[in-house]
DNA sequence: CCGGGGATGTGTATCGTTCTACGTATATCG
DNA sequence: CGATATACGTAGAACGATACACATCCCCGG
């Protein structure tokens, strides 16, 4: 049963086809083949043609490990926090669209909302000599990100850090998103507009929710509603739904007439509870979510939402990463405009 | 701007710490360190201790590329078809649970329901010298899977192939699932029970839907309802929702009283349409989905569903893969029992 | 006819591990 | 006590690419 008894006489140990095989087959040096592979400078069309036909004939495929030892691995690492958030799917889709035809390969890992796991995963991406990493809404603090950015080209989504110089960021314009929400409500004649937010800001740099709150407050001020602005901080930052806090708000005598929710996940919760508690939506309570996920779009749910163009963010981030890998050093910090998708809940 | 002008006098090019550095620091040979790393045979406790402290002090991390060149890469490749299907999230979660503490790393890639992309991704996993691959509900045919299985330890989920010898499979017991659905309906007094299925079976080996249909038919027979069995094949295999076909069924005069749906995604569609068309659920139409996704659990949706234990499948598959990597050659084909989760729609 | 320089190839050291083969103590046994 | 295992280490050749330094070749102006 040992893997190495009887050298399989029928299968002549079909000696693996390496760069050397190709070189021999096409009658050129190993170095020349390598050049063709990397389409480096200094190869004639004739030689390139000869080599490529050899490659095809032999079915040669470069060994990534050997490659990574000296050169690039042509692999990008994508760090996700969790798979269940449908917003991520949009982002990843956008990323794939760019990465796919680029010759690079994207490999994803899931941090499972655990900071130490996130760190280990990024470390293993560095170990694997990946050419760059894309962090999507990581829990990590800026300090740690910076440390990694020193070692490997890095782009971050969902993490505002407009002054960072070592890595790029791509974000939805969350301040604008907060404004949009209020403006939409005001336009429908609402005045009693509250915002449902997180119990605590998400650590240094992860100020996505802060900015939405800022936008909300600014727009309330502009509408002359400063004194009626209310930010209800009841959503715990972990996986927990915080459903108790939401229920309390809906049951309270001063329940708001319009509620802007931190994310679709919670917008849906609110709608659920309203349904159960017999609160008419949108007549007694107007609801607005964030992310425009597929769940919000279900007719049964029918939740209005702010779309922050996850797919666009993915595309932009992937482009930024490839740019950085190809040598760009000066940071770029992109902000994509969100827009409102009106449905029945508001 | 070239990456290599001015060798950064402040940063003394902090020479990377390799296995050689560790060897020097601990005063042993490179080979000895390697042995410790792989905890191979022939190391005394004293030596091991000396080396490990050196490793910690220096913060040494083995280079995966160099490792993969001769030995293992300790990385597993996970192929997903698409991120949007929430069932996948369950599976991946299960996989992570096993892989995480095992010393291996999981890297995922998304096939985007494109066969040729799937193939390219698996190839690149082979190129990366990953130690094994786990294919989750791939579109690939058995022939192709077999070809890969010859090169790399392979486990497949969502692809019944009980006689395959080169790779392992893990599946929900889809036949049983089909039975369960019918039995649940019958128990509630239903007799007019139809099944909503795919327009075409999903290629050789991908007989998940076939088996559910078989289970459905068998249970109908057992209940003495053979003549009333109807399989409505209206769902196209691609991303398309097939909503037109579903609408036609609901509008038809012979609309069934109970509908067993191929997946939650379509169960939700049905419930949506029923809602829009003013069909009372479950009184006029009882609905049952498959997969027990989080969407089905939303009170607004409230869809009964067959749970096929995605998380359990992930766990089992990951274990099988690790087993195969560690040398097991004889195939295992696992079938996990599904169970009914009753909600308001049935 | 010479020499300079760009374009095209080649030779080979190198990357950081693993792994085979072998040496040297130390323990075991008749 | 000598022979023989056995445990522990070491040396150095792979592994399969990249990339640096150099060798040619060819063309052309002076």
XYZ file of C-alpha atoms (C1' of nucleotides) in Angstrom:
752
model
C 0.000 0.000 0.000
C 3.004 2.279 0.211
C 2.753 4.931 -2.442
C 5.942 3.758 -4.027
C 5.951 0.048 -4.610
C 5.869 -1.267 -8.174
C 6.794 1.728 -10.328
C 3.709 1.166 -12.446
C 5.299 -0.411 -15.529
C 2.372 0.568 -17.743
C 2.557 4.208 -16.799
C 6.115 5.183 -17.695
C 6.173 7.763 -14.893
C 5.318 10.252 -17.634
C 8.112 12.634 -16.701
C 6.573 15.965 -15.880
C 6.810 18.593 -18.517
C 8.789 21.530 -17.200
C 10.287 24.602 -18.737
C 13.272 22.481 -19.636
C 11.150 20.093 -21.637
C 9.748 22.991 -23.565
C 13.192 24.432 -24.174
C 14.416 21.144 -25.514
C 11.366 20.604 -27.666
C 11.585 24.017 -29.257
C 15.350 24.011 -29.486
C 15.994 27.156 -27.491
C 17.397 27.963 -24.071
C 15.461 27.734 -20.858
C 15.922 31.441 -20.397
C 14.286 32.149 -23.710
C 11.237 30.142 -22.770
C 11.033 31.962 -19.496
C 11.096 35.251 -21.342
C 8.249 34.178 -23.549
C 6.271 33.095 -20.518
C 6.655 36.428 -18.825
C 6.530 38.211 -22.147
C 9.655 39.971 -21.171
C 11.761 42.170 -23.394
C 14.036 40.685 -26.011
C 12.148 37.965 -27.855
C 11.594 37.904 -31.594
C 8.212 36.994 -32.979
C 9.708 33.930 -34.588
C 11.084 32.608 -31.337
C 7.921 33.405 -29.475
C 5.914 31.480 -32.043
C 8.199 28.480 -31.873
C 8.022 28.380 -28.105
C 4.284 28.850 -27.845
C 3.580 26.016 -30.246
C 5.843 23.790 -28.186
C 4.015 24.819 -25.064
C 0.687 23.962 -26.582
C 1.860 20.682 -28.013
C 3.310 19.550 -24.713
C 0.527 21.016 -22.636
C 3.067 22.747 -20.497
C 1.902 24.726 -17.456
C 4.295 26.757 -15.347
C 4.691 25.659 -11.768
C 3.420 28.432 -9.556
C 5.496 27.398 -6.584
C 8.738 27.565 -8.481
C 7.634 30.835 -9.938
C 6.809 32.352 -6.596
C 10.237 31.480 -5.333
C 11.872 34.173 -7.408
C 9.244 36.021 -9.370
C 5.555 36.654 -9.139
C 2.907 34.083 -8.343
C 0.220 35.865 -10.370
C -2.193 35.226 -7.566
C -4.197 37.775 -5.621
C -5.558 37.205 -2.150
C -9.081 38.375 -1.338
C -10.041 38.529 2.295
C -13.742 38.396 3.120
C -15.256 38.706 6.550
C -18.136 36.343 6.050
C -19.944 34.777 3.153
C -23.457 35.378 4.365
C -23.507 39.080 3.622
C -24.921 39.355 0.112
C -23.225 42.694 -0.376
C -19.937 40.825 -0.567
C -21.162 38.776 -3.460
C -21.635 41.931 -5.486
C -18.145 43.112 -4.675
C -16.533 39.802 -5.470
C -18.400 39.710 -8.730
C -16.916 43.041 -9.703
C -13.467 41.898 -8.680
C -13.740 38.737 -10.725
C -14.752 40.728 -13.758
C -11.468 42.585 -13.708
C -9.157 39.877 -12.440
C -10.443 37.153 -14.688
C -9.057 38.397 -18.005
C -5.931 39.860 -16.432
C -3.872 36.722 -16.171
C -3.995 36.858 -12.401
C -5.928 34.424 -10.257
C -8.037 35.431 -7.283
C -8.037 33.281 -4.187
C -10.416 34.086 -1.386
C -10.316 33.374 2.299
C -12.982 33.976 4.916
C -12.152 35.704 8.178
C -15.359 34.627 9.914
C -15.476 37.912 11.801
C -12.485 36.929 13.889
C -9.640 39.397 13.970
C -6.933 36.927 14.821
C -8.081 34.625 12.048
C -8.036 37.552 9.647
C -4.457 38.218 10.569
C -3.426 34.629 10.149
C -5.073 34.475 6.764
C -3.330 37.572 5.496
C -0.070 36.250 6.809
C -0.569 33.068 4.906
C -1.254 35.105 1.789
C 2.049 36.830 2.284
C 3.722 33.491 2.892
C 2.218 32.202 -0.309
C 3.973 35.078 -2.052
C 0.754 36.382 -3.459
C 1.255 39.488 -5.525
C -1.309 41.580 -3.700
C -4.197 41.463 -1.264
C -7.636 42.977 -1.317
C -9.290 43.316 2.072
C -13.043 43.640 1.972
C -14.506 45.316 5.030
C -11.912 43.829 7.374
C -12.277 44.097 11.115
C -8.586 44.863 11.298
C -7.325 48.178 12.609
C -5.363 50.605 10.459
C -2.112 49.910 12.230
C -2.208 46.271 11.292
C -3.228 47.007 7.742
C -0.327 49.378 7.439
C 2.050 46.748 8.683
C 0.890 44.379 5.972
C 0.816 47.088 3.335
C 4.525 47.488 3.891
C 5.047 43.892 2.823
C 2.551 43.483 0.010
C 0.476 45.671 -2.315
C -2.783 46.260 -0.498
C -6.192 47.681 -1.305
C -9.008 47.973 1.207
C -12.745 48.216 0.681
C -15.134 49.434 3.350
C -12.569 51.167 5.456
C -12.233 54.935 5.131
C -8.669 56.077 5.455
C -8.252 58.969 3.043
C -4.811 59.896 4.287
C -3.213 56.472 4.172
C -0.173 56.479 1.942
C 0.815 52.822 1.968
C -2.398 51.366 0.620
C -5.386 52.307 -1.502
C -8.989 52.455 -0.411
C -12.280 52.144 -2.230
C -15.531 53.016 -0.541
C -19.060 54.026 -1.131
C -19.572 57.658 -0.248
C -21.173 56.876 3.077
C -21.689 60.476 4.081
C -23.548 61.062 0.849
C -25.530 57.897 1.487
C -26.679 59.207 4.835
C -27.799 62.436 3.197
C -29.630 60.617 0.429
C -31.670 58.709 2.954
C -32.820 61.814 4.774
C -33.490 63.720 1.569
C -35.664 60.921 0.264
C -37.717 60.858 3.450
C -38.033 64.654 3.576
C -39.204 64.727 0.003
C -42.086 62.468 1.038
C -43.010 64.920 3.748
C -41.436 63.074 6.643
C -40.073 65.032 9.595
C -39.746 62.391 12.297
C -36.755 60.597 10.837
C -34.500 58.408 12.957
C -31.431 56.389 12.137
C -30.775 52.867 13.310
C -27.055 52.417 13.905
C -24.409 50.345 15.611
C -23.887 50.388 19.355
C -20.279 51.358 18.862
C -18.163 52.693 16.026
C -16.197 49.934 14.365
C -12.705 50.693 15.626
C -10.180 53.152 14.286
C -10.536 53.764 10.617
C -13.570 51.562 10.211
C -15.760 54.593 10.248
C -18.300 53.551 7.679
C -21.134 53.906 10.171
C -19.747 57.162 11.563
C -19.834 58.730 8.153
C -23.363 57.627 7.474
C -24.343 59.150 10.768
C -22.575 62.369 9.835
C -24.420 62.478 6.545
C -27.685 61.815 8.295
C -27.086 64.628 10.817
C -25.930 67.090 8.190
C -28.987 66.481 6.039
C -31.299 66.775 9.024
C -29.690 70.115 9.814
C -30.073 71.302 6.232
C -33.740 70.382 6.378
C -34.146 72.345 9.578
C -34.764 69.175 11.580
C -31.703 69.211 13.795
C -33.741 69.059 16.962
C -35.586 65.970 15.771
C -32.500 64.019 14.750
C -32.190 60.727 16.617
C -29.540 58.094 16.221
C -30.657 54.834 17.802
C -27.604 52.772 18.610
C -28.928 49.292 19.256
C -27.162 47.005 16.809
C -24.312 45.038 18.337
C -21.240 44.790 16.104
C -21.065 41.011 16.150
C -23.203 38.522 14.283
C -26.051 39.088 16.701
C -29.112 40.629 15.140
C -29.879 42.978 17.991
C -33.509 42.180 17.504
C -34.419 43.002 21.089
C -33.327 46.596 20.718
C -35.214 46.974 17.474
C -38.387 45.602 19.022
C -38.100 48.045 21.888
C -37.895 50.948 19.480
C -40.953 49.861 17.560
C -42.912 49.342 20.771
C -41.953 52.685 22.296
C -44.497 55.514 22.347
C -42.125 57.827 20.502
C -41.570 55.384 17.680
C -40.252 57.331 14.674
C -42.322 57.668 11.512
C -39.333 57.014 9.270
C -36.355 54.800 9.964
C -33.052 54.772 8.119
C -31.302 51.456 8.783
C -27.608 50.764 8.900
C -27.948 47.850 6.484
C -30.500 45.816 4.572
C -30.096 42.984 7.029
C -31.515 45.194 9.720
C -33.981 46.894 7.430
C -35.430 43.468 6.819
C -35.530 42.777 10.545
C -37.418 45.978 11.094
C -39.880 45.186 8.371
C -40.346 41.710 9.835
C -41.083 43.032 13.282
C -43.383 45.739 11.992
C -45.310 43.061 10.151
C -45.550 40.950 13.274
C -46.536 43.875 15.474
C -49.177 45.031 13.071
C -47.472 48.298 12.164
C -48.389 49.356 8.630
C -45.483 49.948 6.283
C -44.975 52.527 4.911
C -48.012 54.366 6.235
C -47.196 54.160 9.909
C -43.506 53.445 9.483
C -41.340 54.106 6.460
C -38.174 52.033 6.220
C -34.976 52.476 4.255
C -32.109 50.018 4.126
C -28.562 50.104 2.831
C -26.724 47.950 0.240
C -29.641 47.083 -2.006
C -29.139 43.361 -1.559
C -31.156 40.770 -3.403
C -33.260 40.124 -0.312
C -34.443 43.739 -0.278
C -35.532 43.307 -3.862
C -37.848 40.389 -3.118
C -41.450 41.508 -3.594
C -42.329 39.931 -0.258
C -39.789 42.135 1.437
C -39.966 45.115 -0.897
C -37.471 47.206 0.989
C -36.278 50.570 -0.332
C -32.540 50.781 -0.079
C -29.451 52.834 -0.768
C -27.345 51.113 -3.386
C -23.649 51.699 -2.860
C -22.602 49.934 -6.048
C -20.761 46.988 -4.601
C -19.931 45.689 -8.019
C -18.411 49.036 -8.971
C -16.379 49.041 -5.794
C -15.077 45.593 -6.633
C -14.077 46.678 -10.102
C -12.347 49.818 -8.893
C -10.522 47.989 -6.138
C -9.264 45.273 -8.448
C -7.991 47.872 -10.886
C -6.266 49.724 -8.095
C -4.608 46.550 -6.905
C -3.326 45.616 -10.337
C -2.026 49.150 -10.715
C -0.172 48.934 -7.449
C 1.307 45.591 -8.374
C 2.545 47.104 -11.593
C 4.492 49.687 -9.671
C 2.289 52.614 -8.762
C 3.336 54.008 -5.409
C 1.161 57.031 -4.802
C -2.060 56.107 -3.019
C -5.527 56.468 -4.502
C -8.647 56.816 -2.414
C -11.859 56.368 -4.309
C -15.368 57.263 -3.243
C -18.257 55.890 -5.280
C -21.581 57.712 -5.316
C -24.531 55.783 -3.887
C -28.059 56.065 -5.191
C -31.518 55.422 -3.922
C -33.589 52.458 -5.051
C -37.182 53.212 -4.206
C -39.548 50.384 -3.311
C -42.648 49.932 -1.282
C -41.238 50.386 2.195
C -40.640 54.138 1.920
C 10.411 55.855 -9.466
C 12.051 52.549 -10.263
C 11.463 50.135 -7.448
C 15.164 49.911 -6.784
C 16.778 53.308 -6.539
C 18.195 54.437 -3.231
C 18.426 51.269 -1.131
C 16.615 52.987 1.711
C 19.532 53.711 4.044
C 17.297 53.819 7.091
C 15.822 50.402 6.448
C 18.875 48.127 6.344
C 17.158 45.814 3.879
C 16.373 43.694 6.916
C 17.585 40.468 5.352
C 14.678 38.065 5.258
C 14.665 35.386 7.884
C 14.806 31.989 6.238
C 15.332 28.490 7.450
C 19.033 29.176 7.213
C 18.795 32.070 9.629
C 17.026 29.848 12.097
C 19.606 27.121 11.682
C 22.406 29.558 12.346
C 20.660 31.103 15.314
C 19.980 27.791 16.972
C 23.307 26.291 16.001
C 22.011 23.300 14.068
C 21.828 22.260 10.460
C 19.219 23.440 8.021
C 17.969 19.897 7.679
C 17.368 19.673 11.400
C 15.218 22.772 11.345
C 13.284 21.388 8.435
C 12.659 18.227 10.404
C 11.297 20.189 13.300
C 9.066 22.141 10.968
C 7.571 19.033 9.461
C 7.794 17.246 12.752
C 9.541 14.455 10.993
C 11.234 11.470 12.536
C 14.577 11.771 14.224
C 14.542 14.888 16.397
C 15.278 14.918 20.099
C 13.162 16.994 22.423
C 16.175 19.120 23.262
C 16.830 19.981 19.657
C 13.194 20.634 18.963
C 13.038 23.034 21.890
C 16.132 24.888 20.799
C 14.821 25.304 17.279
C 11.329 26.364 18.236
C 12.570 29.086 20.530
C 14.785 30.357 17.734
C 11.814 30.344 15.396
C 9.765 32.347 17.822
C 12.509 34.801 18.582
C 13.184 35.472 14.931
C 9.556 35.393 13.924
C 10.397 32.945 11.190
C 7.685 31.840 8.781
C 8.296 29.145 6.197
C 8.018 30.212 2.597
C 5.123 28.368 1.052
C 6.443 28.637 -2.458
C 9.731 27.054 -1.615
C 7.895 24.427 0.311
C 5.556 23.624 -2.524
C 8.497 23.131 -4.806
C 9.358 19.850 -3.174
C 6.884 19.115 -0.443
C 3.335 20.071 0.430
C 1.883 23.533 0.278
C -0.614 22.916 3.090
C -3.241 24.687 1.080
C -6.588 23.355 -0.058
C -8.522 24.682 -3.008
C -12.270 25.142 -2.694
C -14.211 25.658 -5.893
C -17.568 27.389 -5.624
C -19.978 27.960 -8.460
C -21.342 31.266 -7.290
C -21.392 33.252 -4.108
C -25.020 34.278 -4.216
C -26.405 30.907 -3.247
C -26.725 31.035 0.541
C -26.543 27.257 0.714
C -22.873 27.540 -0.177
C -22.224 29.721 2.805
C -23.388 26.915 5.079
C -21.109 24.438 3.375
C -18.097 26.702 3.470
C -18.721 27.346 7.106
C -18.576 23.652 7.806
C -15.428 23.293 5.781
C -13.739 26.131 7.618
C -14.588 24.548 10.915
C -12.548 21.479 10.050
C -9.786 23.063 8.015
C -9.087 25.916 10.339
C -7.498 23.988 13.201
C -5.884 21.439 10.912
C -2.843 23.445 9.878
C -4.080 23.631 6.322
C -5.336 26.796 4.669
C -8.435 26.973 2.504
C -8.421 29.125 -0.595
C -11.615 29.586 -2.536
C -12.279 30.438 -6.144
C -15.573 31.198 -7.844
C -16.525 29.493 -11.091
C -19.343 31.915 -11.884
C -21.381 29.133 -13.465
C -18.974 28.919 -16.376
C -17.578 25.487 -17.121
C -14.444 26.662 -18.851
C -13.675 29.035 -16.022
C -14.192 26.200 -13.568
C -11.646 24.155 -15.425
C -9.134 26.949 -15.535
C -9.513 27.537 -11.830
C -8.957 23.928 -10.934
C -5.954 23.843 -13.200
C -4.520 26.800 -11.420
C -5.077 25.036 -8.126
C -3.075 22.132 -9.446
C -0.410 24.505 -10.686
C -0.254 26.073 -7.269
C 0.567 22.613 -5.943
C -2.358 22.690 -3.598
C -2.632 19.526 -1.598
C -6.239 18.832 -2.490
C -9.373 20.312 -3.985
C -12.960 20.371 -2.871
C -15.504 20.995 -5.599
C -18.845 22.266 -4.419
C -21.682 21.582 -6.828
C -19.508 21.990 -9.892
C -20.999 22.147 -13.371
C -18.195 19.929 -14.544
C -18.865 16.487 -15.953
C -17.587 13.345 -14.308
C -14.992 12.724 -16.980
C -13.282 15.995 -16.271
C -13.447 15.506 -12.543
C -11.862 12.112 -12.954
C -9.061 13.596 -14.984
C -8.283 16.045 -12.200
C -8.728 13.435 -9.498
C -5.872 11.562 -11.072
C -3.595 14.520 -10.398
C -4.791 15.749 -7.036
C -6.826 14.469 -4.076
C -10.398 15.428 -4.857
C -13.706 15.519 -3.019
C -16.968 16.603 -4.587
C -20.142 17.912 -2.989
C -23.478 18.007 -4.777
C -22.600 15.501 -7.430
C -23.811 11.941 -6.985
C -21.312 9.426 -8.247
C -21.491 6.466 -5.889
C -19.261 4.283 -8.021
C -16.398 6.693 -8.579
C -13.151 5.255 -7.317
C -10.779 8.151 -7.861
C -12.536 10.722 -5.729
C -14.897 10.974 -2.793
C -18.372 12.434 -2.779
C -20.557 13.969 -0.114
C -24.201 14.671 -0.714
C -27.505 15.207 0.907
C -29.740 12.198 0.423
C -31.734 13.821 -2.344
C -33.993 10.856 -2.934
C -34.917 10.882 0.714
C -35.447 14.641 0.494
C -37.949 14.182 -2.306
C -39.804 11.610 -0.240
C -39.837 13.823 2.822
C -41.491 16.596 0.887
C -44.315 14.414 -0.340
C -44.795 12.738 3.016
C -45.112 16.092 4.727
C -47.750 17.234 2.275
C -49.663 13.963 2.461
C -49.685 14.130 6.214
C -51.493 17.452 5.927
C -54.103 15.825 3.735
C -52.806 17.029 0.398
C -53.297 14.920 -2.671
C -52.669 17.330 -5.523
C -48.912 17.585 -5.083
C -46.642 18.750 -7.898
C -42.925 19.241 -8.116
C -41.174 22.243 -9.630
C -37.972 21.108 -11.283
C -35.297 21.981 -13.801
C -35.932 21.988 -17.537
C -33.101 19.536 -18.024
C -31.032 17.262 -15.823
C -27.709 18.820 -14.975
C -25.353 16.770 -17.112
C -23.878 13.359 -16.442
C -23.437 12.683 -12.777
C -24.990 15.910 -11.645
C -28.160 14.091 -10.873
C -29.171 15.933 -7.776
C -32.456 16.986 -9.323
C -33.043 13.558 -10.850
C -32.805 11.927 -7.468
C -35.177 14.385 -5.877
C -37.609 13.652 -8.655
C -37.185 9.939 -8.071
C -37.878 10.365 -4.402
C -40.906 12.464 -5.194
C -42.298 9.874 -7.587
C -41.609 6.966 -5.273
C -43.365 8.650 -2.369
C -46.321 9.566 -4.550
C -46.572 5.936 -5.574
C -46.407 4.777 -1.970
C -49.218 7.164 -1.121
C -51.306 5.788 -3.938
C -51.047 9.053 -5.858
C -49.059 7.890 -8.851
C -51.634 9.100 -11.318
C -51.604 12.581 -9.817
C -47.835 12.997 -9.857
C -46.696 15.962 -11.918
C -43.184 17.203 -12.448
C -43.198 20.711 -13.833
C -39.938 21.352 -15.610
C -39.763 25.086 -16.048
C -36.588 26.255 -14.356
C -33.729 26.935 -16.735
C -30.359 25.690 -15.481
C -28.604 29.041 -15.799
C -28.885 32.054 -13.523
C -32.253 32.912 -15.015
C -35.095 32.715 -12.555
C -37.561 31.115 -14.946
C -40.212 33.335 -13.491
C -42.361 33.215 -16.608
C -42.828 29.483 -16.354
C -43.695 29.708 -12.697
C -46.284 32.404 -13.346
C -47.883 30.266 -16.030
C -48.255 27.380 -13.604
C -49.875 29.528 -10.961
C -52.246 31.037 -13.507
C -53.279 27.716 -15.039
C -56.689 26.221 -14.209
C -55.085 23.023 -12.970
C -52.780 24.807 -10.565
C -51.620 22.279 -7.949
C -52.641 22.618 -4.335
C -49.167 21.803 -3.059
C -45.854 22.585 -4.709
C -42.493 21.090 -3.880
C -39.763 23.392 -5.224
C -36.329 22.476 -6.424
C -34.700 25.089 -4.200
C -35.509 27.855 -1.760
C -34.656 30.417 -4.398
C -37.585 29.217 -6.431
C -39.759 28.552 -3.437
C -39.392 32.228 -2.635
C -40.232 33.145 -6.212
C -43.381 31.084 -6.007
C -44.395 32.640 -2.758
C -43.757 36.096 -4.235
C -45.900 35.434 -7.241
C -48.668 33.878 -5.193
C -48.661 36.985 -3.050
C -48.864 39.216 -6.092
C -51.574 37.131 -7.740
C -53.668 37.024 -4.613
C -53.306 33.308 -4.028
C -53.544 32.488 -0.337
C -50.617 30.575 1.143
C -50.896 27.925 2.444
C -54.665 27.625 2.156
C -54.911 27.747 -1.611
C -51.332 26.801 -2.278
C -48.878 25.060 0.019
C -45.195 25.590 -0.771
C -42.078 23.705 0.220
C -38.526 24.725 -0.622
C -35.155 23.037 -0.387
C -31.931 24.027 1.420
C -33.428 25.898 4.372
C -31.552 29.080 3.567
C -31.689 32.161 5.742
C -34.097 33.825 3.351
C -36.644 31.084 3.877
C -36.399 31.688 7.601
C -37.362 35.356 7.361
C -40.790 35.834 8.918
C -41.832 37.848 5.872
C -41.059 34.891 3.672
C -41.812 32.109 6.130
C -41.070 29.277 3.755
C -41.078 25.660 4.863
C -38.023 23.910 3.567
C -36.054 20.698 3.467
C -32.765 21.177 5.250
C -29.983 19.106 3.739
C -27.428 20.041 6.390
C -25.013 22.053 4.289
C -22.772 22.626 7.247
C -22.607 18.892 7.919
C -21.779 18.255 4.294
C -18.965 20.764 4.509
C -17.556 19.122 7.604
C -17.740 15.642 6.135
C -16.189 16.719 2.872
C -13.309 18.497 4.551
C -12.602 15.441 6.670
C -12.685 13.227 3.622
C -10.262 15.485 1.824
C -7.789 15.555 4.677
C -8.045 11.786 4.870
C -7.294 11.435 1.209
C -4.346 13.762 1.463
C -2.988 11.659 4.267
C -2.961 8.646 2.027
C -6.346 6.979 1.989
C -6.961 5.514 -1.472
C -10.302 3.730 -1.242
C -13.198 6.038 -2.055
C -15.910 7.061 0.371
C -19.346 8.205 -0.702
C -21.397 9.828 2.003
C -25.105 10.556 2.045
C -26.420 12.881 4.744
C -30.040 12.647 5.850
C -32.178 15.725 5.209
C -34.958 16.874 7.486
C -38.028 19.003 7.228
C -38.225 22.482 8.723
C -41.883 23.375 8.991
C -42.972 26.984 8.636
C -46.050 28.862 7.547
C -45.996 28.092 3.840
C -46.984 24.442 4.149
C 36.500 48.899 -42.625
C 35.937 49.879 -37.995
C 33.344 50.569 -33.891
C 29.158 51.567 -31.395
C 24.780 50.228 -30.021
C 20.279 48.107 -30.117
C 17.998 43.715 -30.520
C 17.961 38.951 -29.469
C 19.642 34.782 -27.110
C 22.278 32.011 -23.681
C 24.541 30.409 -19.319
C 24.012 29.936 -14.708
C 23.566 31.535 -9.888
C 19.750 31.838 -7.037
C 15.248 31.557 -4.498
C 13.963 28.575 0.403
C 12.620 24.486 1.206
C 12.467 19.124 1.299
C 14.503 14.727 1.140
C 17.830 11.017 0.274
C 21.964 9.183 1.752
C 25.113 8.829 4.947
C 27.920 9.606 9.316
C 28.374 9.320 14.303
C 27.139 8.648 18.884
C 24.543 5.789 22.121
C 21.962 1.840 23.592
C 21.192 -3.337 23.263
C 22.355 -7.991 23.115
C 24.494 -12.578 23.059
C 33.479 -7.053 24.985
C 32.575 -6.834 20.195
C 28.848 -6.703 17.012
C 24.721 -4.693 15.758
C 20.734 -1.826 16.088
C 18.820 2.476 16.874
C 18.391 7.334 17.510
C 19.930 11.735 16.149
C 22.141 14.916 12.919
C 24.477 16.651 8.773
C 25.614 17.398 3.898
C 24.203 18.483 -0.330
C 21.474 17.462 -4.374
C 17.120 18.311 -6.086
C 12.641 21.083 -7.132
C 11.278 24.505 -11.493
C 11.254 28.655 -12.418
C 13.486 33.818 -12.697
C 16.809 37.259 -13.671
C 21.372 39.004 -13.954
C 25.321 39.316 -16.731
C 27.080 38.445 -20.760
C 27.710 36.766 -25.769
C 26.246 37.312 -30.546
C 24.424 39.218 -34.495
C 23.176 42.864 -37.439
C 22.893 47.374 -39.089
C 24.727 51.739 -39.965
C 27.278 56.074 -39.764
C 31.793 57.935 -40.108
